[in-house]
XYZ file of C-alpha atoms in Angstrom:
762
model
C 0.000 0.000 0.000
C 1.457 3.286 -1.132
C 1.296 6.265 1.070
C 1.270 9.984 0.325
C 2.416 12.810 2.573
C -0.180 14.816 4.359
C 0.007 18.566 3.536
C -0.422 20.911 6.456
C -0.265 24.136 4.382
C -2.713 23.534 1.567
C -1.683 20.832 -0.927
C -3.926 17.822 -0.572
C -6.257 19.599 1.861
C -6.770 22.372 -0.677
C -7.615 19.923 -3.483
C -10.193 18.216 -1.280
C -11.620 21.483 0.085
C -11.958 22.964 -3.435
C -13.499 19.759 -4.784
C -10.656 19.203 -7.291
C -9.601 15.535 -7.588
C -5.968 14.784 -8.376
C -6.556 11.729 -10.575
C -9.157 13.145 -12.906
C -12.052 11.424 -11.091
C -14.363 13.638 -9.050
C -15.332 12.457 -5.573
C -19.006 11.624 -5.394
C -19.187 12.992 -1.852
C -16.114 15.113 -1.268
C -14.887 15.878 2.167
C -14.890 19.621 2.641
C -12.576 20.930 5.276
C -13.270 24.503 6.194
C -10.313 24.835 8.545
C -7.294 22.612 8.925
C -7.823 20.279 11.877
C -4.686 18.686 13.328
C -6.427 16.310 15.747
C -5.672 12.583 15.588
C -9.087 11.729 14.080
C -8.749 14.415 11.356
C -5.309 13.197 10.338
C -6.500 9.618 10.241
C -9.515 10.538 8.128
C -7.360 12.317 5.536
C -4.967 9.370 5.453
C -7.819 6.991 4.677
C -9.208 9.232 1.920
C -5.793 9.454 0.255
C -5.386 5.697 0.381
C -8.834 5.134 -1.128
C -8.207 7.558 -4.007
C -4.846 5.969 -4.777
C -6.525 2.647 -5.412
C -8.883 4.035 -8.072
C -8.029 3.422 -11.780
C -6.442 6.404 -13.587
C -8.874 8.186 -15.969
C -8.084 10.824 -18.618
C -8.752 14.426 -17.585
C -12.347 15.109 -18.498
C -11.513 18.607 -19.881
C -8.825 17.297 -22.230
C -9.435 16.143 -25.753
C -7.154 13.713 -27.481
C -4.072 15.801 -28.360
C -3.359 16.347 -32.035
C 0.242 16.940 -33.085
C 0.751 20.634 -33.855
C 2.118 21.623 -37.264
C 5.641 23.009 -37.293
C 6.510 26.026 -39.435
C 9.828 25.535 -41.167
C 10.089 28.947 -42.855
C 8.027 31.902 -44.058
C 8.784 33.987 -47.146
C 7.133 37.438 -46.980
C 7.986 38.090 -50.627
C 9.392 41.486 -49.654
C 10.782 42.485 -53.042
C 7.643 41.591 -55.016
C 5.217 42.932 -52.433
C 7.094 46.216 -52.000
C 7.213 46.755 -55.747
C 3.458 46.143 -56.046
C 2.761 48.473 -53.105
C 4.988 51.370 -54.315
C 7.326 51.001 -51.326
C 10.548 49.841 -53.010
C 12.290 53.174 -52.398
C 12.258 52.891 -48.589
C 15.743 52.192 -47.247
C 14.583 49.915 -44.419
C 14.518 46.270 -45.501
C 11.319 45.236 -43.694
C 8.086 44.386 -45.453
C 6.239 47.677 -46.084
C 2.711 47.358 -47.462
C -0.280 49.605 -48.092
C -3.726 48.945 -46.718
C -6.600 47.839 -48.935
C -4.213 45.919 -51.204
C -3.345 42.212 -51.177
C 0.115 40.857 -50.477
C 1.576 37.368 -50.866
C 3.130 35.065 -48.268
C 4.632 31.581 -48.690
C 4.606 29.274 -45.639
C 6.696 26.087 -45.463
C 5.726 23.468 -42.862
C 7.837 20.556 -41.700
C 5.296 18.098 -43.087
C 2.013 18.203 -45.025
C -1.224 18.655 -43.133
C -4.859 19.200 -43.968
C -5.943 22.784 -43.270
C -9.572 21.646 -43.304
C -8.951 19.413 -40.301
C -6.715 21.644 -38.232
C -7.193 25.379 -37.770
C -4.163 27.500 -38.650
C -4.372 31.308 -38.556
C -2.527 34.410 -39.624
C -2.538 36.988 -36.841
C -1.848 40.729 -37.054
C -0.483 42.161 -33.796
C -0.685 45.926 -33.203
C 0.462 48.050 -30.294
C 2.000 47.049 -26.992
C -0.835 44.783 -25.808
C -2.679 43.255 -28.780
C -6.298 42.448 -27.967
C -9.154 40.888 -29.927
C -11.619 43.096 -28.066
C -9.804 46.275 -29.135
C -9.194 45.113 -32.715
C -5.457 45.300 -32.153
C -5.129 41.535 -32.543
C -6.635 40.303 -35.795
C -6.924 36.523 -36.221
C -7.684 35.258 -39.725
C -7.983 31.512 -40.432
C -6.317 30.216 -43.583
C -8.965 30.262 -46.326
C -11.195 32.478 -44.209
C -11.953 35.918 -42.779
C -11.555 37.536 -39.384
C -14.660 37.962 -37.280
C -15.286 41.462 -38.708
C -15.185 40.213 -42.290
C -12.594 42.852 -43.210
C -9.387 40.817 -43.342
C -9.090 37.769 -45.577
C -6.511 35.030 -46.169
C -6.763 32.819 -49.250
C -4.732 29.670 -49.880
C -3.884 30.124 -53.540
C -1.859 26.934 -53.851
C -0.763 23.988 -51.717
C 2.141 21.835 -52.796
C 2.968 19.219 -50.197
C 3.945 21.097 -47.067
C 4.142 24.514 -48.804
C 1.212 26.942 -48.824
C 1.010 30.056 -51.018
C -1.216 32.653 -49.349
C -2.744 35.938 -50.457
C -3.649 38.323 -47.634
C -6.112 41.174 -48.160
C -6.216 43.999 -45.623
C -9.151 46.428 -45.342
C -8.847 49.970 -46.698
C -9.454 51.216 -43.143
C -6.687 49.145 -41.524
C -4.615 50.608 -38.697
C -1.428 52.218 -39.981
C 2.022 51.790 -38.456
C 4.191 48.997 -37.097
C 2.730 45.540 -36.638
C 3.815 41.906 -36.457
C 2.587 38.907 -38.417
C 2.168 35.656 -36.524
C 1.083 32.179 -37.555
C -0.868 30.394 -34.847
C -2.665 27.109 -34.427
C -5.654 26.263 -32.272
C -4.543 23.867 -29.589
C -6.670 21.625 -27.381
C -8.941 23.221 -24.836
C -7.498 24.196 -21.504
C -8.736 22.961 -18.123
C -11.138 25.905 -18.008
C -12.631 25.000 -21.371
C -11.168 28.024 -23.196
C -9.553 27.707 -26.621
C -5.824 28.138 -26.660
C -3.750 29.347 -29.612
C -0.118 28.383 -29.960
C 2.323 30.602 -31.862
C 4.136 28.722 -34.613
C 6.060 31.675 -36.099
C 6.315 35.451 -35.739
C 7.777 38.043 -38.118
C 10.076 40.946 -37.475
C 8.271 44.325 -37.707
C 6.023 44.843 -40.721
C 4.755 48.323 -41.604
C 1.308 49.247 -42.922
C 0.844 52.578 -44.737
C -2.059 54.571 -46.129
C -2.863 53.716 -49.744
C -3.687 56.625 -52.075
C -3.802 54.110 -54.966
C -6.770 52.290 -53.368
C -10.227 53.653 -54.275
C -11.690 52.661 -50.912
C -8.964 54.378 -48.873
C -9.874 57.825 -47.521
C -6.655 59.254 -49.013
C -7.305 57.916 -52.537
C -6.077 60.225 -55.326
C -7.150 59.442 -58.871
C -4.202 60.891 -60.779
C -0.930 59.047 -61.324
C 1.127 62.163 -62.071
C -0.106 63.822 -58.862
C 0.748 60.680 -56.878
C 4.260 60.764 -58.322
C 4.639 64.331 -57.040
C 2.751 64.348 -53.744
C 3.631 60.860 -52.447
C 6.721 59.572 -54.266
C 8.749 62.735 -54.957
C 11.433 63.106 -52.282
C 12.618 66.596 -53.231
C 10.842 69.823 -54.102
C 10.642 73.566 -53.537
C 9.254 75.761 -50.777
C 8.506 79.366 -51.754
C 9.563 82.351 -49.650
C 9.989 86.094 -50.212
C 7.056 88.172 -51.481
C 4.201 87.807 -53.940
C 5.982 90.139 -56.355
C 9.304 88.369 -56.130
C 8.970 84.826 -54.740
C 12.088 82.723 -54.269
C 12.150 78.938 -54.514
C 14.060 77.175 -51.739
C 14.982 73.610 -52.766
C 14.066 71.099 -50.054
C 15.077 67.492 -49.457
C 11.968 65.785 -48.061
C 13.771 62.409 -47.950
C 10.690 60.421 -46.905
C 12.278 57.118 -47.952
C 15.444 57.461 -45.851
C 15.724 55.188 -42.825
C 15.999 57.988 -40.223
C 12.909 59.732 -41.585
C 10.981 56.444 -41.616
C 12.010 55.603 -38.051
C 11.091 59.088 -36.804
C 7.729 58.947 -38.576
C 6.811 55.628 -36.980
C 7.849 57.008 -33.596
C 5.733 60.156 -34.010
C 2.755 57.998 -34.947
C 2.814 56.469 -31.457
C 2.966 59.795 -29.606
C -0.386 60.799 -28.166
C -2.502 58.823 -30.624
C -4.346 55.605 -29.773
C -3.667 52.518 -31.855
C -7.235 52.581 -33.166
C -6.917 56.285 -34.042
C -4.093 55.494 -36.468
C -6.579 54.206 -39.018
C -8.164 57.652 -39.468
C -6.168 60.127 -41.620
C -8.004 63.089 -40.052
C -6.826 62.125 -36.566
C -3.339 61.213 -37.799
C -2.813 64.513 -39.624
C -4.185 66.589 -36.760
C -1.928 64.878 -34.252
C 1.139 65.214 -36.484
C 0.513 68.963 -36.856
C 0.932 69.113 -33.067
C 3.959 66.791 -32.940
C 5.991 68.727 -35.530
C 6.310 71.550 -32.983
C 7.308 71.111 -29.342
C 4.942 73.542 -27.629
C 2.852 70.902 -25.866
C 5.089 67.820 -25.944
C 8.500 66.585 -26.986
C 7.811 67.308 -30.656
C 10.315 67.687 -33.467
C 11.185 71.385 -33.711
C 11.689 74.408 -31.473
C 10.324 77.546 -33.136
C 12.497 80.673 -32.960
C 11.755 84.070 -34.519
C 14.076 86.133 -32.324
C 17.048 86.354 -34.685
C 19.245 84.847 -31.947
C 20.008 81.176 -32.584
C 22.679 80.280 -30.040
C 22.613 76.582 -29.177
C 21.016 75.510 -32.430
C 20.862 75.811 -36.207
C 19.517 78.896 -37.961
C 16.221 78.109 -39.684
C 17.664 79.370 -42.968
C 20.519 76.834 -42.743
C 18.258 73.802 -43.159
C 17.827 72.515 -46.725
C 15.868 69.382 -45.890
C 14.027 67.310 -43.317
C 16.469 64.394 -43.139
C 19.066 65.997 -40.856
C 16.311 67.348 -38.582
C 14.533 64.016 -38.164
C 17.863 62.194 -37.804
C 18.800 64.426 -34.869
C 15.326 64.082 -33.391
C 15.094 60.294 -33.472
C 18.582 59.940 -32.000
C 17.887 62.152 -28.986
C 14.062 61.993 -28.745
C 14.397 65.709 -27.927
C 13.234 68.765 -29.942
C 15.687 70.091 -32.523
C 16.686 73.774 -32.558
C 15.484 75.795 -34.573
C 12.619 76.085 -37.029
C 10.392 78.644 -38.696
C 7.305 78.126 -40.826
C 8.936 76.702 -43.977
C 10.963 74.283 -41.826
C 7.859 73.082 -39.960
C 6.125 72.652 -43.316
C 9.022 70.775 -44.903
C 9.150 68.284 -42.032
C 5.361 67.832 -42.122
C 5.461 67.084 -45.855
C 8.177 64.488 -45.255
C 6.236 62.697 -42.516
C 2.911 62.692 -44.369
C 4.438 61.401 -47.620
C 6.307 58.764 -45.628
C 2.945 57.507 -44.300
C 1.383 57.519 -47.766
C -0.801 60.626 -47.364
C -0.558 62.954 -50.404
C 0.927 66.212 -49.138
C 2.548 69.421 -50.324
C 4.042 72.599 -48.866
C 2.041 75.758 -49.635
C 3.051 79.414 -49.266
C 0.552 82.223 -48.666
C 1.942 85.677 -49.445
C 0.277 88.292 -47.247
C -0.795 85.828 -44.569
C -3.055 87.084 -41.794
C -2.770 86.045 -38.161
C -6.147 86.615 -36.525
C -5.852 86.409 -32.735
C -9.493 86.856 -31.696
C -11.528 84.804 -34.220
C -13.086 87.923 -35.752
C -12.010 86.856 -39.276
C -10.670 90.418 -39.712
C -7.276 91.982 -39.070
C -8.057 94.969 -36.883
C -5.844 98.039 -36.633
C -6.780 100.647 -34.008
C -5.783 104.327 -34.209
C -6.328 107.054 -31.649
C -7.881 110.437 -32.436
C -4.478 111.801 -33.460
C -3.901 108.910 -35.918
C -1.331 107.162 -33.728
C -1.537 103.374 -33.520
C -2.961 101.998 -30.259
C -0.186 99.444 -29.781
C -1.686 97.506 -26.889
C -4.772 96.650 -28.933
C -3.098 95.866 -32.250
C -2.419 92.162 -31.684
C -3.452 90.968 -35.158
C -0.733 90.856 -37.791
C -0.043 90.120 -41.427
C 3.024 88.037 -42.267
C 4.905 88.734 -45.503
C 4.486 85.046 -46.163
C 3.560 81.939 -44.256
C 4.117 78.314 -45.237
C 1.765 75.508 -44.244
C 0.731 72.167 -45.690
C -2.078 70.598 -47.613
C -3.021 66.946 -47.240
C -5.435 65.066 -49.491
C -8.313 63.046 -48.054
C -12.045 62.421 -48.031
C -13.977 64.176 -45.263
C -16.712 61.755 -44.253
C -17.197 63.834 -41.092
C -18.422 66.792 -43.187
C -21.237 67.208 -45.724
C -20.486 66.009 -49.296
C -18.176 68.233 -51.320
C -15.638 69.135 -48.635
C -13.058 66.443 -49.370
C -9.855 66.881 -51.366
C -7.094 69.226 -50.246
C -7.125 70.157 -46.552
C -5.116 72.897 -44.812
C -2.738 71.599 -42.123
C -0.287 73.769 -40.186
C 2.439 72.629 -37.794
C 3.769 76.111 -37.005
C 2.727 76.995 -33.432
C 0.551 80.125 -33.671
C -2.715 79.648 -31.782
C -4.073 76.748 -29.722
C -6.904 74.536 -30.915
C -8.598 72.265 -28.388
C -5.914 73.426 -25.958
C -3.027 72.272 -28.191
C -0.847 74.067 -30.746
C -2.267 72.367 -33.818
C -4.167 73.500 -36.903
C -6.343 71.485 -39.265
C -7.153 69.603 -41.268
C -9.498 72.287 -42.630
C -11.321 71.820 -45.930
C -10.205 74.249 -48.631
C -13.742 74.270 -50.002
C -15.085 75.312 -46.583
C -12.456 78.077 -46.406
C -13.353 79.338 -49.875
C -17.082 79.444 -49.110
C -16.585 81.097 -45.699
C -18.105 78.091 -43.916
C -15.971 78.653 -40.855
C -18.043 76.440 -38.551
C -16.749 73.155 -40.007
C -13.897 71.194 -38.390
C -11.023 71.731 -37.949
C -9.875 75.363 -37.467
C -11.537 76.554 -40.669
C -12.040 80.034 -39.192
C -8.293 80.463 -38.646
C -7.535 79.247 -42.159
C -10.125 81.591 -43.666
C -8.614 84.616 -41.930
C -5.128 83.645 -43.120
C -6.108 83.914 -46.791
C -9.131 86.220 -47.018
C -9.468 88.512 -43.996
C -10.027 92.220 -44.597
C -7.741 94.591 -42.774
C -10.071 96.990 -40.939
C -8.831 100.331 -39.569
C -10.707 101.745 -36.598
C -10.468 105.138 -34.916
C -11.070 104.604 -31.203
C -10.681 106.102 -27.764
C -8.849 104.471 -24.868
C -9.603 105.079 -21.213
C -7.872 103.322 -18.311
C -6.419 100.786 -20.732
C -9.823 99.836 -22.138
C -10.989 100.403 -25.679
C -13.875 102.891 -25.860
C -16.063 104.024 -28.731
C -14.746 103.062 -32.147
C -15.535 103.977 -35.720
C -14.604 102.104 -38.855
C -12.603 104.486 -41.060
C -10.918 102.341 -43.694
C -10.998 98.786 -45.022
C -8.189 97.142 -47.025
C -9.923 94.360 -48.942
C -6.982 93.055 -50.958
C -4.223 93.108 -48.353
C -4.407 89.413 -47.405
C -3.868 86.355 -49.583
C -2.016 88.136 -52.388
C -0.856 84.862 -53.933
C -0.813 81.236 -52.773
C 1.903 79.114 -54.380
C 3.091 75.524 -54.375
C 5.423 73.504 -56.564
C 3.705 72.391 -59.760
C 3.396 68.623 -60.201
C 6.175 67.293 -62.431
C 7.718 70.731 -62.994
C 10.393 72.810 -61.277
C 8.191 75.903 -61.151
C 5.461 77.424 -59.016
C 1.732 76.839 -59.432
C -0.653 79.558 -58.271
C -3.475 77.852 -56.344
C -5.131 80.991 -54.926
C -8.358 79.951 -56.712
C -8.651 76.947 -54.366
C -8.839 79.226 -51.314
C -10.872 82.220 -52.459
C -13.044 83.577 -55.236
C -11.548 86.325 -57.441
C -10.713 89.322 -55.273
C -13.569 91.823 -55.177
C -16.097 89.545 -56.861
C -19.609 89.201 -55.473
C -18.866 85.613 -54.409
C -15.706 86.665 -52.572
C -17.455 89.524 -50.732
C -20.307 87.208 -49.769
C -17.862 84.643 -48.356
C -16.116 87.350 -46.282
C -19.343 88.688 -44.838
C -20.682 85.179 -44.162
C -17.488 84.224 -42.312
C -17.438 87.428 -40.261
C -21.063 86.957 -39.246
C -19.887 83.848 -37.361
C -16.913 85.639 -35.769
C -16.444 87.722 -32.664
C -17.185 91.029 -34.473
C -20.290 90.318 -36.569
C -21.118 94.046 -36.617
C -18.139 94.832 -38.883
C -20.162 94.580 -42.099
C -23.554 95.728 -40.828
C -22.979 99.324 -41.918
C -22.942 100.439 -45.538
C -19.854 99.736 -47.576
C -17.322 102.558 -47.399
C -16.296 104.426 -50.558
C -13.021 106.276 -50.908
C -11.832 108.949 -53.296
C -8.170 107.934 -53.401
C -6.807 104.527 -54.379
C -3.186 103.753 -53.602
C -0.866 101.130 -55.135
C 2.739 100.264 -54.199
C 5.175 98.847 -56.730
C 8.858 98.389 -57.486
C 10.143 99.098 -61.002
C 12.159 95.914 -61.212
C 13.049 92.960 -59.025
C 16.023 94.009 -56.938
C 18.702 91.681 -55.618
C 20.482 91.825 -52.291
C 23.166 94.482 -52.705
C 21.226 96.590 -55.266
C 19.789 100.093 -55.083
C 16.092 100.309 -55.974
C 13.065 102.622 -56.224
C 9.705 102.231 -54.491
C 6.898 103.594 -56.649
C 3.575 104.726 -55.133
C 0.682 105.290 -57.555
C -2.187 107.553 -56.454
C -5.495 107.583 -58.310
C -8.511 109.855 -57.748
C -11.597 107.754 -58.388
C -13.988 110.490 -57.264
C -15.969 113.004 -59.311
C -14.224 116.026 -57.836
C -10.665 117.191 -57.559
C -9.023 116.640 -54.211
C -5.790 117.417 -52.449
C -3.653 115.064 -50.408
C -2.477 117.340 -47.607
C 0.321 115.018 -46.538
C 1.638 111.649 -47.670
C 4.171 109.555 -45.723
C 6.107 106.697 -47.352
C 8.489 104.558 -45.304
C 10.505 101.429 -46.040
C 11.492 98.963 -43.306
C 13.573 95.826 -43.020
C 11.505 93.151 -41.299
C 11.193 89.505 -40.461
C 9.009 87.450 -42.751
C 6.389 87.411 -39.994
C 5.926 91.156 -40.536
C 7.746 92.197 -37.366
C 9.566 95.438 -38.233
C 13.256 95.486 -37.332
C 14.347 98.958 -38.410
C 13.397 101.730 -40.812
C 15.818 102.157 -43.690
C 14.133 105.052 -45.566
C 11.308 107.573 -45.098
C 9.961 110.427 -47.184
C 7.087 112.943 -46.836
C 5.142 114.596 -49.664
C 2.823 117.606 -49.207
C -0.174 118.926 -51.123
C -0.591 116.612 -54.067
C -3.628 117.693 -56.121
C -5.464 115.227 -58.349
C -8.241 115.934 -60.845
C -11.053 113.370 -61.271
C -9.693 110.045 -62.640
C -6.158 111.437 -62.625
C -3.222 109.191 -61.620
C 0.174 110.307 -60.445
C 3.325 108.621 -59.125
C 5.823 109.435 -56.417
C 9.038 107.536 -55.729
C 11.381 106.804 -52.838
C 14.953 105.798 -53.645
C 16.614 103.198 -51.401
C 20.382 102.656 -51.557
C 22.260 99.532 -50.533
C 23.933 101.587 -47.819
C 20.485 102.241 -46.293
C 19.920 98.570 -45.507
C 23.262 96.757 -45.700
C 23.617 96.479 -41.919
C 20.047 95.200 -41.521
C 19.748 92.622 -44.291
C 17.952 90.019 -42.237
C 17.704 86.344 -43.224
C 15.459 86.428 -46.293
C 15.873 90.103 -47.301
C 12.257 90.994 -46.575
C 11.055 94.589 -46.683
C 7.771 96.314 -45.877
C 6.488 99.608 -47.295
C 3.922 101.749 -45.446
C 1.894 104.553 -47.066
C -0.273 106.873 -44.982
C -2.090 109.920 -46.329
C -4.907 112.343 -45.561
C -7.417 113.937 -47.916
C -7.762 117.663 -47.217
C -11.383 118.042 -48.349
C -12.861 115.130 -46.350
C -10.247 114.896 -43.603
C -10.296 111.128 -44.127
C -7.148 109.063 -43.972
C -6.111 106.325 -46.376
C -3.407 103.727 -45.956
C -1.612 101.060 -47.912
C 1.007 98.513 -47.047
C 2.966 96.144 -49.231
C 5.745 93.612 -48.884
C 8.579 92.745 -51.191
C 11.789 90.802 -50.937
C 15.260 91.242 -52.338
C 16.305 88.252 -54.415
C 19.121 86.278 -52.818
C 22.041 85.151 -54.958
C 22.059 81.502 -55.976
C 24.653 78.750 -55.950
C 25.986 77.483 -59.265
C 26.400 73.689 -59.330
C 28.365 72.320 -62.281
C 29.089 68.791 -63.396
C 31.128 67.648 -66.387
C 28.862 67.175 -69.384
C 30.846 64.144 -70.530
C 30.648 62.458 -67.109
C 28.512 59.320 -66.848
C 26.706 59.147 -63.519
C 26.487 55.553 -62.289
C 25.519 53.914 -59.027
C 28.592 53.190 -56.920
C 30.996 55.336 -58.954
C 32.463 58.632 -57.643
C 31.034 61.736 -59.325
C 32.974 65.055 -59.274
C 31.199 68.420 -59.251
C 31.848 72.032 -58.279
C 29.760 74.575 -56.357
C 30.450 78.297 -56.726
C 29.039 81.598 -55.517
C 29.806 85.320 -55.957
C 29.653 87.614 -52.903
C 27.171 90.396 -53.834
C 27.951 92.594 -50.823
C 30.602 95.283 -50.364
C 31.831 93.565 -47.196
C 33.679 90.321 -46.483
C 31.756 87.104 -45.896
C 33.137 85.138 -42.950
C 32.700 81.646 -41.487
C 31.491 80.193 -44.784
C 30.002 76.698 -44.832
C 28.680 74.808 -47.829
C 26.202 71.977 -47.233
C 25.074 69.361 -49.767
C 22.601 66.490 -49.588
C 20.276 64.530 -51.825
C 18.152 61.364 -51.530
C 19.994 58.425 -53.034
C 23.000 60.644 -53.686
C 24.563 61.992 -50.528
C 23.878 62.208 -46.815
C 24.296 65.712 -45.396
C 27.879 66.870 -45.910
C 29.366 70.128 -44.546
C 32.371 71.831 -46.223
C 34.070 74.866 -44.664
C 35.539 77.660 -46.787
C 37.816 80.624 -46.260
C 36.502 84.198 -46.033
C 35.364 85.778 -49.302
C 36.015 89.412 -50.209
C 33.393 91.698 -51.817
C 32.375 90.705 -55.362
C 34.754 87.717 -55.225
C 33.895 84.076 -55.956
C 33.854 81.183 -53.504
C 34.131 77.703 -54.983
C 34.450 74.128 -53.688
C 35.005 70.815 -55.456
C 32.998 67.847 -54.231
C 32.948 64.138 -55.007
C 29.887 62.028 -54.220
C 28.958 58.417 -54.921
C 25.309 57.786 -55.951
C 23.539 54.944 -54.162
C 20.318 54.708 -56.205
C 19.553 54.961 -59.937
C 16.999 57.270 -61.549
C 16.395 61.008 -61.673
C 17.807 62.610 -58.530
C 18.064 66.153 -57.183
C 21.149 67.431 -55.352
C 20.454 70.309 -52.940
C 23.173 72.705 -51.759
C 23.268 75.696 -49.423
C 25.734 78.330 -48.247
C 25.826 80.050 -44.861
C 27.963 82.822 -43.412
C 27.747 85.364 -40.611
C 26.764 88.160 -42.968
C 24.569 86.334 -45.476
C 22.691 83.078 -45.147
C 19.903 81.049 -46.694
C 21.644 80.887 -50.105
C 20.595 77.735 -51.958
C 20.935 75.925 -55.262
C 20.184 72.563 -56.822
C 21.102 70.304 -59.721
C 19.079 67.583 -61.442
C 21.061 64.406 -62.072
C 20.196 61.247 -64.006
C 21.894 58.237 -62.406
C 22.217 54.999 -64.364
C 22.327 51.558 -62.690
C 25.645 49.924 -61.985
C 26.910 47.628 -64.725
C-alpha cells in the first residue's frame, strides 16, 4: 500500500476542500474541510481518503481532448521584393516588409510536413500596439482560407504543394497604420477551463502598414498618377519664400524614404494617438501637426523668430528634413530651430512617408487673426497714432503651411480633397498648438463652422484689414468707428510647386473667389457673421476717393539700389488734395515684425483731378539697408495719407523681398553618372555685398546621392567668388536632385540645386 504525505499548508487539503480531484475522477461525496484540523481523528480521516483515491483506476482528464500533433513552421517567405514593388514602397531604405492597406500581399509558408488545413485550424494573426487584444481590434486573427470575425481581413490559400502553402492576404482599406507583427498560430486543445488556446508557430520581425492613395476605398485615394508621383513619391521639391511680387524657390530634401525619416515617422505615430486612431487620416494629420512643434510635448522642432540662434541651427541653414529628423530620433528631444517653412518641410516628409498625399504651400500676405473675428483689426487714436496695446493681429509677408489630401466623411459632401494643415505653433486649438485639417472648399465658401480650425484658415487667406479710430480710457478700448478697409491686403498669392515641374503653381483659386467679386465679398461677410465682431459689415460699404498702389520698377537683388513707386489715383468726381503723404521702407522679419526703418519720405499737397493718376518715388540705396539685411531680405512699405477736403485718412502697405544670390552647381557634361561610382562636381558663388563674408560653410545632400555633408571655406572678399570641389557616390539609380546651401555670418539662406540622371551599376 502506497502512502502519500499529508500537507499541512494547503496541498492535498486544498484539493479536497476545493473539490478538485488529483486523478481526474471527481469524488461523489467530497470531504470539505473549512479549517485545517490537526487532531488525531482528522489526520487519520485524511490518510484513509488518500489511500482510497490511490486505489482508483487512472482516468483521462475530463476537460482534455485527445491531443493532435501541432504543425511546425519551417520557414516563411514574406515576398518582400515583389510585395514592395506592387505596393509602391521599393524606395524605402529599411529592408522590412512595407505594405499599403486595402491591397493584397503574398506570403509563402513552409511546414515541416504536409497537413490538412480543413482538419486543423491554422491562422494568420496581425499584432498591433504594446498589448494586442481581440476586443480592441489590435489583434486580428484570420484563419487560412477564411476571414476575421469582422469580415474585413481575408486570407486565401492560392496553392498547396505538399507542405508549402502560397497565401494571399487582403487587408481592409481602413486598416490601422504603423508597425505591426505577423504571426502564424494554431488552435490547440482546450485548456482545463474550457477556453480555446492558440499556440504561436512563427512570428515576423516588424512589418509596416501605410495609407494607400492608390486604393479607391482608402480615404486618401487620389485618382491621378502624375499627382501621386509628385505628392507621395517625390522626395525633393521647392518651398517658396519672399514676397508675392518676387517669390524665391528654396529647394528642399523631403527624404521620406530614408531610414531615419521612416524611423522618426513611426515614432511620431505612437505619440499621443491611440492605436485605433491610427486608421483615421483626419486624426493622424491633426496629431502630427501638433507633434511637428514642441509647444505641448516633446515634438520635433523648437520655433524661434528672435534672430538669436545660439545653441542651435539657424532656420535658414536647413535645406531638408532628413538631418532634422535624424537628430530628433537619436535624442528623442526637440531640434533647434525652425520657422514656418521648416515646420512645413518636415510635415510634408512625414505625411508622404505615411502615404498621405501632401505638399508645402506658401501664402503671401498671410493674416494672423488672434481673436476669431475673421478680420485683421488696426486701431488708431484720435491723433492717428496706432494703439499698440490693442493691435495684436498681424499680417506676415508670407507663411508656409501644408495641404493633405483626403475624403472628409465627417463633413457634408463636397468638402473632401485638399485640406489645410499647419504645424507652425501660432494659436491653440482644443488646448493644443495644432491646426487642421481644414477643408479648402469650406475656407473658400466662408463656412468657418466646419472642423477643424476653418475660421483660422479663412482669416489667413481672405481677412479684410479693418482700420478703426477709437478712444482708450484706463487701458480699455472705448467708442470706435470704422474708417478704412483694405480688402486686398491678405492672400495676395498662394503658391506651391507644380506637379512634375520645377516651377510654381498659383493655387489661390482653391482658397478664395476672385478678389472683389460678389462671391468673394459674400464669403467674407458670411465668415465674419460667425466671428467675434459680426457688426463689422452691418454698416454700408465705405467708398473712398483715393486709391493707392505700391510697386517696385524691377526685381532688386540683395546688394542693389532700388526705387519704391507709389501710384495715387482719384476715383472720385471732384478734384481733391492730399495734404500730406508719408512713405516709409522697413527691413523686417518674414512674420511682418519690423526690425528697423531704412528710408522715409514725406510729400505735401498733391492735387489730383477726377480720374487722374500720379506717381511718387522713394529711392533706397544699398547703404540704407546693408547692416540690416535680415535672413530672407524681406522689406515692408507703409503709405499713410490724408485727404484735405474730407479729412479722411487712407493707408496702404505692401511687402517685397530682395532676391538672394544663388549657388551654381556644375558637373562635367561628358561624365557618366552611375551607381557606386564617384562623381565630381563644383559649387560656386559670388559675394554680392561690399563687405567680407566670414565663417562660410557649404552643405550638400540629396536622396539616393549623398547624406548631409558640410564643407568649410575661407573668407570671401566683396564681389569675389567662392568655390568648392565635391565628389559624391550615388547609391540609387533614376532622376535625382542634389540640394546645396551656403551660410555665413553676414549672409545666409543661399541655396541651389542640380538635377542628375543616375544609371544603374553595370
